[in-house]
Amino acid sequence: WRNTQLNHDPQQGSALQEIKFWLSIERSLSHVEEQLKNNMLDITLQQAQKIQLVYHFQLDTELEAKLKTARDYNKLLRDFPINQLLSANDLDQVRKAIDLIFGQFRSIKQPGGDSYPTARAVLLMNALTQDLNEQLLKILANFQIMHLDYQEFEVLKKEIQSVFALLFEKISDFRGMLA
């Protein structure tokens, strides 16, 4: 490869040097060409190209850093109990899911738990409250609230208030933990 980059200025030196330069270049490049035709070198070059391609890909994509970040984030998220919330069929299951979810959030500030950024955890919590809202709407749609008598409505209202009280308590605990 280096021989292909060489150049000779004919104004520098004698005609003999120019002739020798080009003869030498031709011999060297012919030798390289013969080696390239040799299958063993071809295989070696292909492997080197693959290695170089993989190396440049890793550099360009910052593969190792992103993989480390994903692994760190998944320490929290791998066992995150979001499915318990999304599959809850009643308000009691919603309360249990909230307890489980915020139990998982506690691991952020435990030793070895700094791998998930606090700012990102707050964004996750915002998304969680949106999911909670949607799940509550699905559950409440089954009650036909306008057809409930007043006593049933009051019981349902107190259950919903207890869900929100638990949520606000857990959010407050989480904020205190972050401070």
PDB file of C-alpha atoms in Angstrom:
ATOM      1  CA  TRP A   1       0.000   0.000   0.000  1.00  0.00           C
ATOM      2  CA  ARG A   2       2.792   2.360   0.905  1.00  0.00           C
ATOM      3  CA  ASN A   3       4.352   1.915  -2.530  1.00  0.00           C
ATOM      4  CA  THR A   4       1.245   3.233  -4.198  1.00  0.00           C
ATOM      5  CA  GLN A   5       1.649   6.457  -2.271  1.00  0.00           C
ATOM      6  CA  LEU A   6       5.269   7.071  -3.217  1.00  0.00           C
ATOM      7  CA  ASN A   7       6.090   9.706  -5.775  1.00  0.00           C
ATOM      8  CA  HIS A   8       9.303  10.935  -7.338  1.00  0.00           C
ATOM      9  CA  ASP A   9      10.002  14.418  -8.585  1.00  0.00           C
ATOM     10  CA  PRO A  10      12.099  14.165 -11.744  1.00  0.00           C
ATOM     11  CA  GLN A  11      13.510  17.638 -11.158  1.00  0.00           C
ATOM     12  CA  GLN A  12      15.167  16.292  -8.040  1.00  0.00           C
ATOM     13  CA  GLY A  13      18.064  14.005  -8.823  1.00  0.00           C
ATOM     14  CA  SER A  14      19.292  12.352 -12.034  1.00  0.00           C
ATOM     15  CA  ALA A  15      17.588  10.503 -14.858  1.00  0.00           C
ATOM     16  CA  LEU A  16      19.019   7.249 -13.455  1.00  0.00           C
ATOM     17  CA  GLN A  17      17.247   7.855 -10.160  1.00  0.00           C
ATOM     18  CA  GLU A  18      13.986   8.415 -12.041  1.00  0.00           C
ATOM     19  CA  ILE A  19      14.445   5.182 -13.994  1.00  0.00           C
ATOM     20  CA  LYS A  20      15.416   3.193 -10.918  1.00  0.00           C
ATOM     21  CA  PHE A  21      12.491   4.660  -8.995  1.00  0.00           C
ATOM     22  CA  TRP A  22       9.939   3.499 -11.554  1.00  0.00           C
ATOM     23  CA  LEU A  23      11.551   0.098 -12.013  1.00  0.00           C
ATOM     24  CA  SER A  24      11.531  -0.379  -8.290  1.00  0.00           C
ATOM     25  CA  ILE A  25       7.904   0.700  -8.034  1.00  0.00           C
ATOM     26  CA  GLU A  26       6.912  -1.684 -10.832  1.00  0.00           C
ATOM     27  CA  ARG A  27       8.699  -4.606  -9.144  1.00  0.00           C
ATOM     28  CA  SER A  28       7.141  -3.823  -5.789  1.00  0.00           C
ATOM     29  CA  LEU A  29       3.651  -3.415  -7.145  1.00  0.00           C
ATOM     30  CA  SER A  30       3.975  -6.584  -9.236  1.00  0.00           C
ATOM     31  CA  HIS A  31       4.995  -8.439  -6.099  1.00  0.00           C
ATOM     32  CA  VAL A  32       1.984  -7.032  -4.235  1.00  0.00           C
ATOM     33  CA  GLU A  33      -0.269  -7.991  -7.145  1.00  0.00           C
ATOM     34  CA  GLU A  34       1.045 -11.568  -7.041  1.00  0.00           C
ATOM     35  CA  GLN A  35       0.403 -11.744  -3.335  1.00  0.00           C
ATOM     36  CA  LEU A  36      -3.115 -10.433  -3.825  1.00  0.00           C
ATOM     37  CA  LYS A  37      -3.771 -13.231  -6.286  1.00  0.00           C
ATOM     38  CA  ASN A  38      -2.595 -15.706  -3.660  1.00  0.00           C
ATOM     39  CA  ASN A  39      -5.709 -16.983  -1.830  1.00  0.00           C
ATOM     40  CA  MET A  40      -4.009 -17.037   1.543  1.00  0.00           C
ATOM     41  CA  LEU A  41      -3.308 -13.325   1.436  1.00  0.00           C
ATOM     42  CA  ASP A  42      -6.786 -12.727   0.050  1.00  0.00           C
ATOM     43  CA  ILE A  43      -8.321 -14.448   3.058  1.00  0.00           C
ATOM     44  CA  THR A  44      -6.041 -12.514   5.396  1.00  0.00           C
ATOM     45  CA  LEU A  45      -6.955  -9.220   3.716  1.00  0.00           C
ATOM     46  CA  GLN A  46     -10.659 -10.044   3.870  1.00  0.00           C
ATOM     47  CA  GLN A  47     -10.349 -10.739   7.575  1.00  0.00           C
ATOM     48  CA  ALA A  48      -8.390  -7.542   8.061  1.00  0.00           C
ATOM     49  CA  GLN A  49     -11.034  -5.600   6.138  1.00  0.00           C
ATOM     50  CA  LYS A  50     -13.754  -7.144   8.277  1.00  0.00           C
ATOM     51  CA  ILE A  51     -11.846  -6.276  11.422  1.00  0.00           C
ATOM     52  CA  GLN A  52     -11.266  -2.748  10.156  1.00  0.00           C
ATOM     53  CA  LEU A  53     -14.916  -2.432   9.144  1.00  0.00           C
ATOM     54  CA  VAL A  54     -16.058  -3.661  12.555  1.00  0.00           C
ATOM     55  CA  TYR A  55     -13.591  -1.346  14.281  1.00  0.00           C
ATOM     56  CA  HIS A  56     -14.765   1.701  12.317  1.00  0.00           C
ATOM     57  CA  PHE A  57     -18.377   0.704  12.873  1.00  0.00           C
ATOM     58  CA  GLN A  58     -17.740   0.513  16.611  1.00  0.00           C
ATOM     59  CA  LEU A  59     -16.033   3.906  16.581  1.00  0.00           C
ATOM     60  CA  ASP A  60     -18.694   5.560  14.439  1.00  0.00           C
ATOM     61  CA  THR A  61     -21.621   4.186  16.395  1.00  0.00           C
ATOM     62  CA  GLU A  62     -19.991   4.298  19.823  1.00  0.00           C
ATOM     63  CA  LEU A  63     -21.239   0.745  20.181  1.00  0.00           C
ATOM     64  CA  GLU A  64     -19.416  -0.101  23.413  1.00  0.00           C
ATOM     65  CA  ALA A  65     -20.532   3.065  25.211  1.00  0.00           C
ATOM     66  CA  LYS A  66     -24.130   2.628  24.105  1.00  0.00           C
ATOM     67  CA  LEU A  67     -24.138  -1.016  25.081  1.00  0.00           C
ATOM     68  CA  LYS A  68     -22.788  -0.129  28.530  1.00  0.00           C
ATOM     69  CA  THR A  69     -25.484   2.534  28.919  1.00  0.00           C
ATOM     70  CA  ALA A  70     -28.181   0.054  27.896  1.00  0.00           C
ATOM     71  CA  ARG A  71     -26.882  -2.527  30.355  1.00  0.00           C
ATOM     72  CA  ASP A  72     -26.751   0.059  33.137  1.00  0.00           C
ATOM     73  CA  TYR A  73     -30.285   1.275  32.429  1.00  0.00           C
ATOM     74  CA  ASN A  74     -31.576  -2.272  32.290  1.00  0.00           C
ATOM     75  CA  LYS A  75     -30.415  -2.882  35.848  1.00  0.00           C
ATOM     76  CA  LEU A  76     -33.499  -0.865  36.796  1.00  0.00           C
ATOM     77  CA  LEU A  77     -35.752  -1.570  33.834  1.00  0.00           C
ATOM     78  CA  ARG A  78     -35.268  -5.302  33.338  1.00  0.00           C
ATOM     79  CA  ASP A  79     -37.561  -6.220  36.221  1.00  0.00           C
ATOM     80  CA  PHE A  80     -39.667  -3.073  36.104  1.00  0.00           C
ATOM     81  CA  PRO A  81     -43.240  -4.163  36.979  1.00  0.00           C
ATOM     82  CA  ILE A  82     -45.078  -2.074  34.380  1.00  0.00           C
ATOM     83  CA  ASN A  83     -47.040  -5.107  33.155  1.00  0.00           C
ATOM     84  CA  GLN A  84     -48.703  -5.416  36.565  1.00  0.00           C
ATOM     85  CA  LEU A  85     -50.097  -1.926  36.078  1.00  0.00           C
ATOM     86  CA  LEU A  86     -51.070  -2.365  32.447  1.00  0.00           C
ATOM     87  CA  SER A  87     -52.860  -5.646  33.126  1.00  0.00           C
ATOM     88  CA  ALA A  88     -54.652  -4.506  36.301  1.00  0.00           C
ATOM     89  CA  ASN A  89     -58.372  -5.214  36.165  1.00  0.00           C
ATOM     90  CA  ASP A  90     -59.387  -3.514  39.378  1.00  0.00           C
ATOM     91  CA  LEU A  91     -58.275  -0.726  41.674  1.00  0.00           C
ATOM     92  CA  ASP A  92     -56.728  -3.097  44.210  1.00  0.00           C
ATOM     93  CA  GLN A  93     -54.411  -4.470  41.498  1.00  0.00           C
ATOM     94  CA  VAL A  94     -53.543  -0.887  40.539  1.00  0.00           C
ATOM     95  CA  ARG A  95     -52.510  -0.119  44.133  1.00  0.00           C
ATOM     96  CA  LYS A  96     -50.362  -3.254  44.269  1.00  0.00           C
ATOM     97  CA  ALA A  97     -48.733  -2.290  40.956  1.00  0.00           C
ATOM     98  CA  ILE A  98     -47.949   1.208  42.266  1.00  0.00           C
ATOM     99  CA  ASP A  99     -46.269  -0.318  45.325  1.00  0.00           C
ATOM    100  CA  LEU A 100     -44.186  -2.631  43.141  1.00  0.00           C
ATOM    101  CA  ILE A 101     -43.197   0.112  40.708  1.00  0.00           C
ATOM    102  CA  PHE A 102     -42.056   2.534  43.363  1.00  0.00           C
ATOM    103  CA  GLY A 103     -40.237  -0.296  45.120  1.00  0.00           C
ATOM    104  CA  GLN A 104     -38.243  -0.635  41.916  1.00  0.00           C
ATOM    105  CA  PHE A 105     -37.606   3.131  41.837  1.00  0.00           C
ATOM    106  CA  ARG A 106     -35.970   2.850  45.272  1.00  0.00           C
ATOM    107  CA  SER A 107     -33.127   0.895  43.691  1.00  0.00           C
ATOM    108  CA  ILE A 108     -31.964   4.051  41.905  1.00  0.00           C
ATOM    109  CA  LYS A 109     -30.402   5.523  45.031  1.00  0.00           C
ATOM    110  CA  GLN A 110     -29.144   2.289  46.543  1.00  0.00           C
ATOM    111  CA  PRO A 111     -25.433   1.409  46.301  1.00  0.00           C
ATOM    112  CA  GLY A 112     -24.711   0.473  42.719  1.00  0.00           C
ATOM    113  CA  GLY A 113     -28.006   2.011  41.672  1.00  0.00           C
ATOM    114  CA  ASP A 114     -26.676   5.236  40.186  1.00  0.00           C
ATOM    115  CA  SER A 115     -26.656   3.690  36.748  1.00  0.00           C
ATOM    116  CA  TYR A 116     -30.064   5.119  35.846  1.00  0.00           C
ATOM    117  CA  PRO A 117     -29.991   8.928  35.722  1.00  0.00           C
ATOM    118  CA  THR A 118     -32.337  10.764  38.072  1.00  0.00           C
ATOM    119  CA  ALA A 119     -33.602  13.094  35.354  1.00  0.00           C
ATOM    120  CA  ARG A 120     -34.455  10.099  33.224  1.00  0.00           C
ATOM    121  CA  ALA A 121     -36.232   8.470  36.184  1.00  0.00           C
ATOM    122  CA  VAL A 122     -38.415  11.576  36.545  1.00  0.00           C
ATOM    123  CA  LEU A 123     -39.339  11.315  32.858  1.00  0.00           C
ATOM    124  CA  LEU A 124     -40.115   7.642  33.360  1.00  0.00           C
ATOM    125  CA  MET A 125     -42.338   8.557  36.280  1.00  0.00           C
ATOM    126  CA  ASN A 126     -44.232  11.049  34.091  1.00  0.00           C
ATOM    127  CA  ALA A 127     -44.809   8.333  31.515  1.00  0.00           C
ATOM    128  CA  LEU A 128     -45.898   6.024  34.291  1.00  0.00           C
ATOM    129  CA  THR A 129     -48.560   8.471  35.482  1.00  0.00           C
ATOM    130  CA  GLN A 130     -49.905   8.670  31.931  1.00  0.00           C
ATOM    131  CA  ASP A 131     -50.092   4.874  31.786  1.00  0.00           C
ATOM    132  CA  LEU A 132     -51.810   4.876  35.170  1.00  0.00           C
ATOM    133  CA  ASN A 133     -54.350   7.401  33.925  1.00  0.00           C
ATOM    134  CA  GLU A 134     -55.151   5.291  30.866  1.00  0.00           C
ATOM    135  CA  GLN A 135     -55.479   2.131  32.938  1.00  0.00           C
ATOM    136  CA  LEU A 136     -57.794   3.845  35.428  1.00  0.00           C
ATOM    137  CA  LEU A 137     -59.987   5.050  32.572  1.00  0.00           C
ATOM    138  CA  LYS A 138     -60.233   1.475  31.253  1.00  0.00           C
ATOM    139  CA  ILE A 139     -61.155   0.147  34.685  1.00  0.00           C
ATOM    140  CA  LEU A 140     -63.705   2.886  35.349  1.00  0.00           C
ATOM    141  CA  ALA A 141     -65.332   2.330  31.950  1.00  0.00           C
ATOM    142  CA  ASN A 142     -66.557  -1.025  33.281  1.00  0.00           C
ATOM    143  CA  PHE A 143     -68.503   0.611  36.125  1.00  0.00           C
ATOM    144  CA  GLN A 144     -71.075   2.599  34.144  1.00  0.00           C
ATOM    145  CA  ILE A 145     -70.711   5.374  36.684  1.00  0.00           C
ATOM    146  CA  MET A 146     -73.870   7.211  35.630  1.00  0.00           C
ATOM    147  CA  HIS A 147     -75.954   4.130  36.488  1.00  0.00           C
ATOM    148  CA  LEU A 148     -74.522   3.608  39.996  1.00  0.00           C
ATOM    149  CA  ASP A 149     -76.591   4.524  42.985  1.00  0.00           C
ATOM    150  CA  TYR A 150     -75.087   7.130  45.267  1.00  0.00           C
ATOM    151  CA  GLN A 151     -73.705   4.663  47.849  1.00  0.00           C
ATOM    152  CA  GLU A 152     -71.882   2.625  45.183  1.00  0.00           C
ATOM    153  CA  PHE A 153     -70.578   5.827  43.660  1.00  0.00           C
ATOM    154  CA  GLU A 154     -69.197   6.959  47.053  1.00  0.00           C
ATOM    155  CA  VAL A 155     -67.429   3.612  47.560  1.00  0.00           C
ATOM    156  CA  LEU A 156     -65.902   3.806  44.079  1.00  0.00           C
ATOM    157  CA  LYS A 157     -64.864   7.432  44.635  1.00  0.00           C
ATOM    158  CA  LYS A 158     -63.101   6.527  47.898  1.00  0.00           C
ATOM    159  CA  GLU A 159     -61.251   3.677  46.194  1.00  0.00           C
ATOM    160  CA  ILE A 160     -60.079   5.992  43.422  1.00  0.00           C
ATOM    161  CA  GLN A 161     -59.034   8.588  45.987  1.00  0.00           C
ATOM    162  CA  SER A 162     -57.028   5.926  47.808  1.00  0.00           C
ATOM    163  CA  VAL A 163     -55.211   5.085  44.557  1.00  0.00           C
ATOM    164  CA  PHE A 164     -54.291   8.738  44.041  1.00  0.00           C
ATOM    165  CA  ALA A 165     -53.358   9.174  47.706  1.00  0.00           C
ATOM    166  CA  LEU A 166     -50.991   6.206  47.397  1.00  0.00           C
ATOM    167  CA  LEU A 167     -49.553   7.596  44.165  1.00  0.00           C
ATOM    168  CA  PHE A 168     -48.945  11.037  45.689  1.00  0.00           C
ATOM    169  CA  GLU A 169     -47.370   9.452  48.774  1.00  0.00           C
ATOM    170  CA  LYS A 170     -45.004   7.372  46.625  1.00  0.00           C
ATOM    171  CA  ILE A 171     -44.095  10.362  44.451  1.00  0.00           C
ATOM    172  CA  SER A 172     -43.408  12.426  47.555  1.00  0.00           C
ATOM    173  CA  ASP A 173     -41.203   9.625  48.967  1.00  0.00           C
ATOM    174  CA  PHE A 174     -39.386   9.441  45.644  1.00  0.00           C
ATOM    175  CA  ARG A 175     -38.742  13.193  45.622  1.00  0.00           C
ATOM    176  CA  GLY A 176     -37.444  12.972  49.190  1.00  0.00           C
ATOM    177  CA  MET A 177     -35.158  10.130  48.190  1.00  0.00           C
ATOM    178  CA  LEU A 178     -33.742  12.184  45.326  1.00  0.00           C
ATOM    179  CA  ALA A 179     -33.057  15.233  47.495  1.00  0.00           C
TER     180      ALA A 179
END
